[in-house]
Amino acid sequence: MKQKLLFIAAIILFSAVNINAQSISKITGEIKDNNGKPLPAATIMLFRAKDSSLAKTEVSNTKGMYEFAQVKAGNYFIRTSVVGMQKTASAVIIVKESESVTVPAITLKTADKSLQGVTVTSKKPMIEVKADKTIVNVEGTINAVGNDGLELLRKSPGVMIDKDDNISLSGKNGVKIYIDGKPSPLSGTDLSSYLKSLQSSQIESIEIITNPSAKYEAEGNAGIINIKLKKNLTIGTNGSVNAGYNIGIYAKYNAGFTLNHRNLKSNIFGSYNFNENMNEFNISLYRTGVDTIFDQKNRIENKNKGSHNFKTGADFFLNKKSTLGFVVNGNISDNQTLTEGPMYISYQPTNTLVKTLYATGDNKTKRTNVNFNGNYRYAVTGGSELNIDADYGFYNLRNDQFQPNDYYDPAGVKYLSNVYHMLSPTDITIYSLKSDYEQNFKGGRLGYGGKIGFVNTDNDFRRYNVYGSNEVYDTSRSNRFQYKENINAGYVNYNKALKSGWVWQAGLRVENTNANGESTGFAWDTTAKAYKTYDSTIKRNYVDFFPSFAITYNKNPMKQWGISYSRRIDRPAYQDLNPFEFKLNDYSYMKGNTQLRPQYTNSFSVTNTYKYKLNTRLNYSHVKDIFSLLPDTTEKSKAFVTKKNLAKQDIWSLNVSYPFQWKWYSFFVNLNTFYSKYQSKEFGTGDRNVSLEVYSVSFFMQNSFKLGKGYSAELSGFYNSPSIWQGAFKSSSIYNIDGGVQKTILKGTGTVKLACSDMFNILKFSGTSNFTGQTSVFHGKPESRQFKISANIRFGSTQVKASRQRKSAIEDENNRTQNSGGGIGGN
């Protein structure tokens, strides 16, 4: 422990020592009208050419002149706007260290008279495709109203969510979810439950990063999905309130508020959101094995009795270069899942009903998550930058499940009842310390840093057999699993723009993983035909190297090319390692696998951007030891599922997107197609082999209409063709259409949105599996068609200007907020 702390301290000290004045550049130019006269008070925005992100903003003086001082070396372009004039953009500007660049004079033409005097408000497109990521802008999108975080992901380009809420991206599982740049330690049902507690009113955007650089953690085979929550950057005191109501089968409610106070010395912010809902899900599972047919039909009610999301913090601008910040955020929720329905058990040769099992479950879950972050930033505009983050977080999950198993003979007479009561508290704690440093070096940008992170998990599963009003602790079916994981990481990353139009970036990340797990309880001994005590210990210590590189050619900004590569890892979640058998009912259960190894992915992609609109990405990925959720049998008729490593998966994917706008109408279309092949011969021969291949297409389109007088409308939909879930299930196609209308009220400070999700009630799931002689057919229908109404009102200051003294510092702080990979995440 002492050596690890010394390691991170050395990085921080070395970074701090290297902070010094760097050589700087500047960009100057002038703005004229079509008569050659200077244009004062023109807004000039400087954008980075590699990703179109805003670098700086200036205003022309009385002579039409402007200057961007302290500009970092790189490629840029300028956009200019003046009221009553047509907007224009410059060609790419190449800036070297210690160089002053004079841009040729920009001439603005007079706008069409019909447009003069009209107030123009900017709105981000729903989806932006950039060289390194795809951004889904949730804020301001009509059809996002009333959706939770999981539903928003389902509708995002290339993202697929299966019947068990597992998330995959372009046919690859192993997606790592980040919240505000910080990786979530949750997985499986815990992660999906948390995402369902997030409302669209809290979310600003969703970033889909398929080939992250070395600065990011290597976890996440398919890449990273970063969910960015809203943060107010306006000067003064301001805030907003929102409320929403949904109705499908059951009513749903949400409400919240934000408050923010920002001045030249500090920024204090806070937000709170409440969500209460109830959703229904109907499923059927038809399974055959050996000589028995299991025909199961269930109705599942998921009740969110109250979910509370909060965030508060403060940033203190110590001087022009230094910012100190603190953030506390969390989620508290109370959920209940009720399951009811029969399982008909028949003798297959004669198709004769033998008995019926009613396994009615009542599962109550309470979750509490609180995270604390302290951060410090020292930045010289156009020069060095140091970021230090310290984080602590905890997740407390309390699960209380009551499960009766009632058996009826073919005549409908109950003859047996097995009742179980299961308590399963889980505690997760997270600690991390990290440092990132960047500086100009050899005409490019050099970055390096390190991180130490600890995750401790303790799950205590206790089962009681219920006899009338008495409960007896069943030691043979109880288990405690403790798991500790420590990851130490360091990275170096370098990027440079060449005058020839080439931009290249290369990095290497090294991660040392130390994992220790201990599962204690009882296991069934098939030889002795009795439960015996076991102590299953898991110990792993390994070092991995994760290289990455990217090359972009943008000499002609209208035709940009890029190629990238990265190596990624997915480590098993603690639930997937625990060998204990968790019973779902008397005939099905799930268990972990102590032999589950990490899965690794090598991913290559080629991208092309044509005229800033048509974006094409071709990707190939090879996955080794891929995780797959495989069904198996035991004791002839009983079924269980467990995760195992398949031999390999190969995926080719092609993504094409295009935005179009004509007057009052615009649309965005995204087409994602992939070919995937899963293959393994590790489990024997015949029906224990896995060999699945699939061609899959997903299509998303959004149509937007400006109707005038503050009205606008949207019509969007998606289609996913048949695919593969978890390496063993072949799924059928999924599709959906949403529609909505929005009205601006209160002189532009408020909006009212009406929407209908799954307008034609066509969203459903189905899949098949054939493994170990067991054939399964699954069907599911969620409560997807919902009518939704929401309102949002903003109040307080709308000032966005700052004095020249503090302008640069606030711009830098804003850029940090927009591009942050900080907190527990980032590296």
PDB file of C-alpha atoms in Angstrom, residues 301-395:
ATOM      1  CA  GLU A 301     -44.534  -5.932 -11.930  1.00  0.00           C
ATOM      2  CA  ASN A 302     -41.609  -3.628 -11.226  1.00  0.00           C
ATOM      3  CA  LYS A 303     -42.525  -0.981  -8.652  1.00  0.00           C
ATOM      4  CA  ASN A 304     -40.264   1.970  -8.044  1.00  0.00           C
ATOM      5  CA  LYS A 305     -41.686   3.272  -4.777  1.00  0.00           C
ATOM      6  CA  GLY A 306     -39.394   6.264  -4.852  1.00  0.00           C
ATOM      7  CA  SER A 307     -36.054   7.063  -6.436  1.00  0.00           C
ATOM      8  CA  HIS A 308     -34.103  10.129  -5.291  1.00  0.00           C
ATOM      9  CA  ASN A 309     -31.147  11.429  -7.302  1.00  0.00           C
ATOM     10  CA  PHE A 310     -29.103  14.346  -5.988  1.00  0.00           C
ATOM     11  CA  LYS A 311     -25.941  16.226  -6.836  1.00  0.00           C
ATOM     12  CA  THR A 312     -24.256  19.192  -5.184  1.00  0.00           C
ATOM     13  CA  GLY A 313     -20.844  20.744  -5.391  1.00  0.00           C
ATOM     14  CA  ALA A 314     -18.685  23.821  -5.693  1.00  0.00           C
ATOM     15  CA  ASP A 315     -15.816  25.025  -7.873  1.00  0.00           C
ATOM     16  CA  PHE A 316     -13.510  27.732  -6.541  1.00  0.00           C
ATOM     17  CA  PHE A 317     -11.467  29.733  -9.075  1.00  0.00           C
ATOM     18  CA  LEU A 318      -8.376  30.396  -6.931  1.00  0.00           C
ATOM     19  CA  ASN A 319      -6.732  32.428  -9.687  1.00  0.00           C
ATOM     20  CA  LYS A 320      -6.494  32.475 -13.485  1.00  0.00           C
ATOM     21  CA  LYS A 321      -4.746  29.100 -13.475  1.00  0.00           C
ATOM     22  CA  SER A 322      -6.063  27.145 -10.493  1.00  0.00           C
ATOM     23  CA  THR A 323      -9.489  25.645  -9.732  1.00  0.00           C
ATOM     24  CA  LEU A 324     -10.444  23.614  -6.663  1.00  0.00           C
ATOM     25  CA  GLY A 325     -13.676  21.607  -6.725  1.00  0.00           C
ATOM     26  CA  PHE A 326     -15.827  19.323  -4.583  1.00  0.00           C
ATOM     27  CA  VAL A 327     -18.787  17.187  -5.693  1.00  0.00           C
ATOM     28  CA  VAL A 328     -21.222  14.935  -3.829  1.00  0.00           C
ATOM     29  CA  ASN A 329     -23.804  12.927  -5.749  1.00  0.00           C
ATOM     30  CA  GLY A 330     -25.960   9.925  -5.049  1.00  0.00           C
ATOM     31  CA  ASN A 331     -29.030   7.829  -5.588  1.00  0.00           C
ATOM     32  CA  ILE A 332     -31.476   6.360  -3.063  1.00  0.00           C
ATOM     33  CA  SER A 333     -34.196   4.023  -4.303  1.00  0.00           C
ATOM     34  CA  ASP A 334     -36.821   1.617  -2.981  1.00  0.00           C
ATOM     35  CA  ASN A 335     -38.013  -1.038  -5.448  1.00  0.00           C
ATOM     36  CA  GLN A 336     -40.259  -4.062  -5.415  1.00  0.00           C
ATOM     37  CA  THR A 337     -40.589  -6.790  -8.068  1.00  0.00           C
ATOM     38  CA  LEU A 338     -43.651  -9.044  -8.016  1.00  0.00           C
ATOM     39  CA  THR A 339     -43.649 -12.173 -10.179  1.00  0.00           C
ATOM     40  CA  GLU A 340     -46.632 -14.442 -10.722  1.00  0.00           C
ATOM     41  CA  GLY A 341     -47.633 -17.144 -13.181  1.00  0.00           C
ATOM     42  CA  PRO A 342     -47.581 -20.875 -13.767  1.00  0.00           C
ATOM     43  CA  MET A 343     -44.984 -23.295 -15.068  1.00  0.00           C
ATOM     44  CA  TYR A 344     -46.659 -26.278 -16.747  1.00  0.00           C
ATOM     45  CA  ILE A 345     -44.493 -29.407 -16.506  1.00  0.00           C
ATOM     46  CA  SER A 346     -45.327 -32.152 -19.009  1.00  0.00           C
ATOM     47  CA  TYR A 347     -44.006 -35.560 -20.050  1.00  0.00           C
ATOM     48  CA  GLN A 348     -42.599 -34.975 -23.538  1.00  0.00           C
ATOM     49  CA  PRO A 349     -43.143 -38.382 -25.261  1.00  0.00           C
ATOM     50  CA  THR A 350     -46.925 -38.192 -24.691  1.00  0.00           C
ATOM     51  CA  ASN A 351     -47.221 -34.412 -24.117  1.00  0.00           C
ATOM     52  CA  THR A 352     -49.110 -35.182 -20.893  1.00  0.00           C
ATOM     53  CA  LEU A 353     -49.369 -32.607 -18.099  1.00  0.00           C
ATOM     54  CA  VAL A 354     -47.701 -33.984 -14.957  1.00  0.00           C
ATOM     55  CA  LYS A 355     -47.899 -31.006 -12.592  1.00  0.00           C
ATOM     56  CA  THR A 356     -48.054 -27.225 -12.422  1.00  0.00           C
ATOM     57  CA  LEU A 357     -45.677 -25.035 -10.424  1.00  0.00           C
ATOM     58  CA  TYR A 358     -46.706 -21.587  -9.251  1.00  0.00           C
ATOM     59  CA  ALA A 359     -43.526 -19.746  -8.137  1.00  0.00           C
ATOM     60  CA  THR A 360     -44.860 -16.388  -6.960  1.00  0.00           C
ATOM     61  CA  GLY A 361     -42.024 -14.081  -5.982  1.00  0.00           C
ATOM     62  CA  ASP A 362     -41.920 -10.851  -3.968  1.00  0.00           C
ATOM     63  CA  ASN A 363     -38.501  -9.206  -4.196  1.00  0.00           C
ATOM     64  CA  LYS A 364     -37.864  -5.935  -2.304  1.00  0.00           C
ATOM     65  CA  THR A 365     -34.671  -4.039  -2.974  1.00  0.00           C
ATOM     66  CA  LYS A 366     -33.318  -0.864  -1.394  1.00  0.00           C
ATOM     67  CA  ARG A 367     -30.278   0.853  -2.866  1.00  0.00           C
ATOM     68  CA  THR A 368     -28.168   3.678  -1.480  1.00  0.00           C
ATOM     69  CA  ASN A 369     -25.248   5.130  -3.415  1.00  0.00           C
ATOM     70  CA  VAL A 370     -23.220   8.216  -2.432  1.00  0.00           C
ATOM     71  CA  ASN A 371     -20.012   9.415  -4.098  1.00  0.00           C
ATOM     72  CA  PHE A 372     -17.564  12.092  -2.937  1.00  0.00           C
ATOM     73  CA  ASN A 373     -15.025  13.772  -5.215  1.00  0.00           C
ATOM     74  CA  GLY A 374     -12.318  16.355  -4.584  1.00  0.00           C
ATOM     75  CA  ASN A 375     -10.452  17.756  -7.570  1.00  0.00           C
ATOM     76  CA  TYR A 376      -7.752  20.288  -8.343  1.00  0.00           C
ATOM     77  CA  ARG A 377      -6.821  21.756 -11.712  1.00  0.00           C
ATOM     78  CA  TYR A 378      -3.839  23.914 -12.663  1.00  0.00           C
ATOM     79  CA  ALA A 379      -3.772  25.078 -16.279  1.00  0.00           C
ATOM     80  CA  VAL A 380      -1.799  27.545 -18.303  1.00  0.00           C
ATOM     81  CA  THR A 381      -3.874  28.484 -21.358  1.00  0.00           C
ATOM     82  CA  GLY A 382      -2.103  27.081 -24.383  1.00  0.00           C
ATOM     83  CA  GLY A 383       0.415  25.291 -22.152  1.00  0.00           C
ATOM     84  CA  SER A 384       0.573  22.768 -19.326  1.00  0.00           C
ATOM     85  CA  GLU A 385      -2.360  21.282 -17.460  1.00  0.00           C
ATOM     86  CA  LEU A 386      -2.482  19.211 -14.273  1.00  0.00           C
ATOM     87  CA  ASN A 387      -5.609  17.477 -12.927  1.00  0.00           C
ATOM     88  CA  ILE A 388      -5.752  15.620  -9.600  1.00  0.00           C
ATOM     89  CA  ASP A 389      -8.833  13.702  -8.422  1.00  0.00           C
ATOM     90  CA  ALA A 390      -9.541  11.837  -5.184  1.00  0.00           C
ATOM     91  CA  ASP A 391     -12.735   9.786  -4.911  1.00  0.00           C
ATOM     92  CA  TYR A 392     -14.648   7.752  -2.368  1.00  0.00           C
ATOM     93  CA  GLY A 393     -17.999   6.082  -2.940  1.00  0.00           C
ATOM     94  CA  PHE A 394     -20.228   3.416  -1.461  1.00  0.00           C
ATOM     95  CA  TYR A 395     -23.168   1.300  -2.629  1.00  0.00           C
TER      96      TYR A 395
END
